[in-house]
Amino acid sequence: MKTLACSRSAKALALALPIVTMMGCAQAPIQLEKMGSFHVGGREVVLSGRPVKEISLTAGGVPAKFDPNGVYQVEQMYVQYFIPKDPRGTLPILMWHGGGLSGVTYETTPDGREGWLNYFVKKGWPTYNSDAVERGRSGFAMYPDIFKTEPVYLTKENPFERFRIGQGPGSYSKVPGQMKLLPGNQFPVEAYDQFTKQNVPRWTSNDAPTIAAYTELVDKVCPCVVVVHSQAGLFGARVAQARPDKVKALVMVEPAATGAVEDAAKMKNVPVLAIYGDYIAQDSRWPTIRANGGRYFDALRTAGGSAEVIDLPEIGIKGNSHMIMMDKNSDAVAEIIQGWLTKRGLYK
């Protein structure tokens, strides 16, 4: 198919195609057999004993009776899927984001480049991108009635200082020229404001329903490859331990936590690739996080499993923040993942 300019006629032709075509002005089209979404997980909760109120649901509207007592649907998870017209990945890829974020993590980068979602769909992988329990389109529930802890919100300074973009506490500034960046950092700081608009509340008490929803997703669409980032490292390990017959490969991008060392043997048949970025040694927290991950991967190897760990600076890929999939060299890291999956015989 010939690439068309971004005109009204081109868009009309795209809509007329028997497959879904996602097209950018300067980018090759993505041809899909189908795309869609669904929710998994969740439970019903009954609340009672609350006062009935009369409120205006729309400014200037007619007041309506509002009864907060009854059945609520909570702890569900939103999933969006993209199935290429000509799949080359032999299994679906599931993308799980980190804490305080949503599936937007893998979509367009803050500075407008194609993200990992597009990268892997274009390579021919059926791809499933989720908003975890409590995030984004999954919705959240009332505190303290249902969610038992209060939500945690991020300031604009927090990711800049904590995600190894800036030089630690006090390094953020609203004035770009006054930001104290780590030397050679690859994060697109000119689009930092766009990144902070992705931040959403998170709760510290919802690991169990999140793992339950991810497990239900794996049961629904797998066998598969799971790609996790940061907080989702724990979720990926727990689900792979529970479903080692369905998770055929686990890619852990800067996992903030993994499974317990004593549980590593449960996923000895699940090959693991772990990727870490730059500046870890000079951070206040990441040397410990990295060492904890190392112990888990050692335990996995001792149990007869396969765990390949890549520290990007050691192979000449430098400057990566914690948000590797958003960094300016994100495609180079995606190619490492693609190559590893190909070596595992999961790509045709």
Coordinates of N, CA and C in Angstrom, one line a residue, residues 230-321:
S230 N 9.0 -1.0 36.3 CA 9.0 -0.4 37.6 C 8.1 -1.2 38.6
Q231 N 7.1 -0.6 39.1 CA 6.2 -1.2 40.1 C 5.7 -2.5 39.6
A232 N 5.4 -2.6 38.3 CA 4.8 -3.8 37.7 C 5.8 -5.0 37.7
G233 N 7.1 -4.8 38.0 CA 8.0 -5.9 38.1 C 7.5 -6.9 39.1
L234 N 7.0 -6.4 40.3 CA 6.4 -7.4 41.3 C 5.2 -8.1 40.7
F235 N 4.3 -7.4 40.0 CA 3.2 -8.0 39.4 C 3.5 -9.1 38.4
G236 N 4.5 -8.7 37.5 CA 4.9 -9.7 36.5 C 5.5 -10.9 37.1
A237 N 6.3 -10.8 38.1 CA 6.9 -12.0 38.8 C 5.9 -12.8 39.4
R238 N 4.9 -12.2 40.1 CA 3.9 -12.9 40.8 C 3.0 -13.7 39.9
V239 N 2.6 -13.0 38.8 CA 1.7 -13.7 37.8 C 2.5 -14.8 37.1
A240 N 3.8 -14.6 36.7 CA 4.5 -15.6 36.1 C 4.7 -16.8 37.0
Q241 N 4.9 -16.6 38.3 CA 5.1 -17.7 39.2 C 3.8 -18.5 39.3
A242 N 2.6 -17.8 39.2 CA 1.3 -18.5 39.3 C 0.9 -19.1 38.0
R243 N 1.4 -18.6 36.8 CA 1.0 -19.1 35.5 C 2.3 -19.3 34.6
P244 N 3.2 -20.2 35.1 CA 4.4 -20.4 34.3 C 4.2 -21.1 33.0
D245 N 3.0 -21.7 32.8 CA 2.7 -22.4 31.6 C 2.1 -21.4 30.6
K246 N 1.8 -20.2 31.0 CA 1.1 -19.2 30.1 C 2.0 -18.0 29.8
V247 N 2.9 -17.6 30.8 CA 3.9 -16.6 30.5 C 5.1 -17.2 30.0
K248 N 5.3 -17.0 28.7 CA 6.4 -17.7 28.0 C 7.7 -16.9 28.0
A249 N 7.6 -15.6 28.3 CA 8.8 -14.8 28.5 C 8.4 -13.6 29.3
L250 N 9.3 -13.1 30.1 CA 9.1 -11.9 31.0 C 10.2 -10.9 30.8
V251 N 9.8 -9.7 30.3 CA 10.8 -8.6 30.1 C 10.6 -7.6 31.2
M252 N 11.6 -7.4 32.0 CA 11.5 -6.5 33.2 C 12.3 -5.3 32.9
V253 N 11.7 -4.1 32.7 CA 12.4 -2.9 32.4 C 12.5 -2.1 33.7
E254 N 13.7 -2.0 34.3 CA 13.9 -1.4 35.6 C 12.9 -1.8 36.6
P255 N 12.8 -3.1 36.9 CA 11.8 -3.5 38.0 C 12.1 -2.8 39.3
A256 N 11.1 -2.2 39.9 CA 11.3 -1.6 41.2 C 11.3 -2.7 42.3
A257 N 10.6 -3.8 42.0 CA 10.6 -5.0 42.8 C 10.4 -6.2 41.9
T258 N 10.8 -7.3 42.4 CA 10.6 -8.6 41.7 C 9.9 -9.5 42.7
G259 N 9.9 -10.8 42.5 CA 9.3 -11.7 43.4 C 10.3 -11.9 44.6
A260 N 9.8 -12.7 45.6 CA 10.6 -13.1 46.7 C 11.6 -14.1 46.2
V261 N 12.9 -14.0 46.7 CA 13.9 -15.0 46.3 C 13.5 -16.4 46.5
E262 N 12.8 -16.7 47.6 CA 12.4 -18.1 47.9 C 11.4 -18.6 46.9
D263 N 10.7 -17.7 46.1 CA 9.7 -18.1 45.1 C 10.3 -18.2 43.7
A264 N 11.5 -17.9 43.5 CA 12.1 -17.8 42.2 C 12.0 -19.1 41.4
A265 N 12.1 -20.2 42.1 CA 12.1 -21.5 41.4 C 10.7 -21.8 40.8
K266 N 9.7 -21.1 41.2 CA 8.4 -21.3 40.6 C 8.3 -20.9 39.2
M267 N 9.2 -20.0 38.8 CA 9.2 -19.6 37.4 C 10.5 -19.9 36.7
K268 N 11.1 -21.0 37.0 CA 12.3 -21.5 36.4 C 12.2 -21.8 34.9
N269 N 10.9 -22.0 34.5 CA 10.7 -22.3 33.1 C 10.3 -21.0 32.3
V270 N 10.3 -19.9 32.9 CA 10.0 -18.6 32.3 C 11.3 -17.8 32.0
P271 N 11.7 -17.7 30.8 CA 12.9 -16.9 30.6 C 12.7 -15.4 30.9
V272 N 13.7 -14.8 31.5 CA 13.6 -13.4 31.9 C 14.7 -12.6 31.3
L273 N 14.3 -11.4 30.8 CA 15.3 -10.4 30.4 C 15.0 -9.2 31.3
A274 N 16.1 -8.7 32.0 CA 16.0 -7.5 32.8 C 16.9 -6.4 32.2
I275 N 16.4 -5.2 32.2 CA 17.1 -4.1 31.6 C 17.1 -2.9 32.6
Y276 N 18.4 -2.4 32.8 CA 18.5 -1.3 33.7 C 19.2 -0.1 32.9
G277 N 18.9 1.1 33.3 CA 19.4 2.3 32.6 C 20.7 2.8 33.3
D278 N 20.9 4.1 33.2 CA 22.1 4.7 33.6 C 22.0 5.4 35.0
Y279 N 23.1 5.8 35.5 CA 23.1 6.7 36.7 C 22.7 5.9 38.0
I280 N 22.7 4.6 38.0 CA 22.2 3.9 39.1 C 23.1 4.0 40.3
A281 N 24.4 3.9 40.1 CA 25.4 4.0 41.2 C 25.3 5.3 42.0
Q282 N 25.0 6.4 41.4 CA 25.0 7.6 42.1 C 23.6 8.0 42.6
D283 N 22.6 7.1 42.5 CA 21.3 7.4 43.1 C 21.2 7.0 44.5
S284 N 20.3 7.5 45.3 CA 20.2 7.2 46.7 C 19.5 5.9 46.9
R285 N 18.6 5.5 46.0 CA 17.8 4.3 46.2 C 18.1 3.2 45.2
W286 N 18.5 3.5 44.0 CA 18.6 2.5 43.0 C 19.7 1.4 43.2
P287 N 20.8 1.7 43.8 CA 21.7 0.6 44.1 C 21.1 -0.5 44.9
T288 N 20.3 -0.2 45.9 CA 19.6 -1.2 46.6 C 18.6 -1.9 45.8
I289 N 17.8 -1.2 45.0 CA 16.8 -1.8 44.2 C 17.5 -2.8 43.2
R290 N 18.6 -2.3 42.6 CA 19.3 -3.1 41.6 C 19.9 -4.4 42.2
A291 N 20.4 -4.2 43.5 CA 21.0 -5.4 44.2 C 19.9 -6.4 44.5
N292 N 18.7 -5.9 44.9 CA 17.6 -6.8 45.2 C 17.2 -7.6 44.0
G293 N 17.1 -6.9 42.9 CA 16.8 -7.6 41.6 C 17.9 -8.6 41.3
G294 N 19.1 -8.3 41.5 CA 20.2 -9.2 41.2 C 20.1 -10.5 42.0
R295 N 19.7 -10.4 43.3 CA 19.6 -11.6 44.1 C 18.5 -12.5 43.6
Y296 N 17.4 -11.8 43.1 CA 16.3 -12.6 42.6 C 16.7 -13.4 41.3
F297 N 17.4 -12.7 40.4 CA 17.8 -13.3 39.2 C 18.9 -14.4 39.4
D298 N 19.7 -14.2 40.4 CA 20.7 -15.3 40.8 C 19.9 -16.5 41.3
A299 N 18.9 -16.3 42.1 CA 18.1 -17.4 42.7 C 17.4 -18.1 41.5
L300 N 16.9 -17.4 40.5 CA 16.3 -18.0 39.4 C 17.2 -18.9 38.6
R301 N 18.5 -18.4 38.4 CA 19.5 -19.2 37.7 C 19.8 -20.4 38.5
T302 N 20.0 -20.3 39.8 CA 20.3 -21.4 40.7 C 19.3 -22.5 40.6
A303 N 18.0 -22.0 40.4 CA 16.9 -23.0 40.3 C 16.8 -23.6 39.0
G304 N 17.7 -23.3 38.0 CA 17.7 -23.8 36.7 C 17.0 -23.0 35.7
G305 N 16.7 -21.8 36.1 CA 16.0 -20.9 35.1 C 17.0 -20.0 34.3
S306 N 16.4 -19.2 33.5 CA 17.2 -18.3 32.6 C 16.9 -16.9 32.9
A307 N 17.9 -16.1 33.3 CA 17.7 -14.7 33.5 C 18.9 -13.9 32.9
E308 N 18.6 -13.2 31.9 CA 19.7 -12.3 31.3 C 19.5 -10.9 31.7
V309 N 20.5 -10.3 32.3 CA 20.4 -9.0 32.8 C 21.3 -8.0 32.0
I310 N 20.8 -6.9 31.5 CA 21.5 -6.0 30.7 C 21.5 -4.6 31.4
D311 N 22.7 -4.2 31.8 CA 22.9 -2.8 32.2 C 23.3 -2.0 31.0
L312 N 22.5 -1.2 30.5 CA 22.7 -0.5 29.2 C 24.0 0.2 29.1
P313 N 24.5 0.9 30.1 CA 25.8 1.6 29.9 C 26.9 0.6 29.6
E314 N 26.8 -0.6 30.1 CA 27.9 -1.6 29.8 C 27.9 -2.1 28.4
I315 N 26.8 -1.9 27.6 CA 26.8 -2.2 26.2 C 26.8 -1.0 25.3
G316 N 27.2 0.1 25.9 CA 27.4 1.4 25.1 C 26.1 2.2 24.9
I317 N 25.0 1.9 25.6 CA 23.8 2.7 25.5 C 23.7 3.5 26.8
K318 N 24.0 4.7 26.7 CA 24.1 5.6 27.9 C 23.1 6.7 28.0
G319 N 22.9 7.1 29.2 CA 22.1 8.3 29.5 C 20.6 8.0 29.8
N320 N 20.3 6.7 30.0 CA 18.9 6.4 30.2 C 18.4 6.6 31.6
S321 N 17.2 7.3 31.7 CA 16.5 7.5 32.9 C 15.8 6.3 33.3

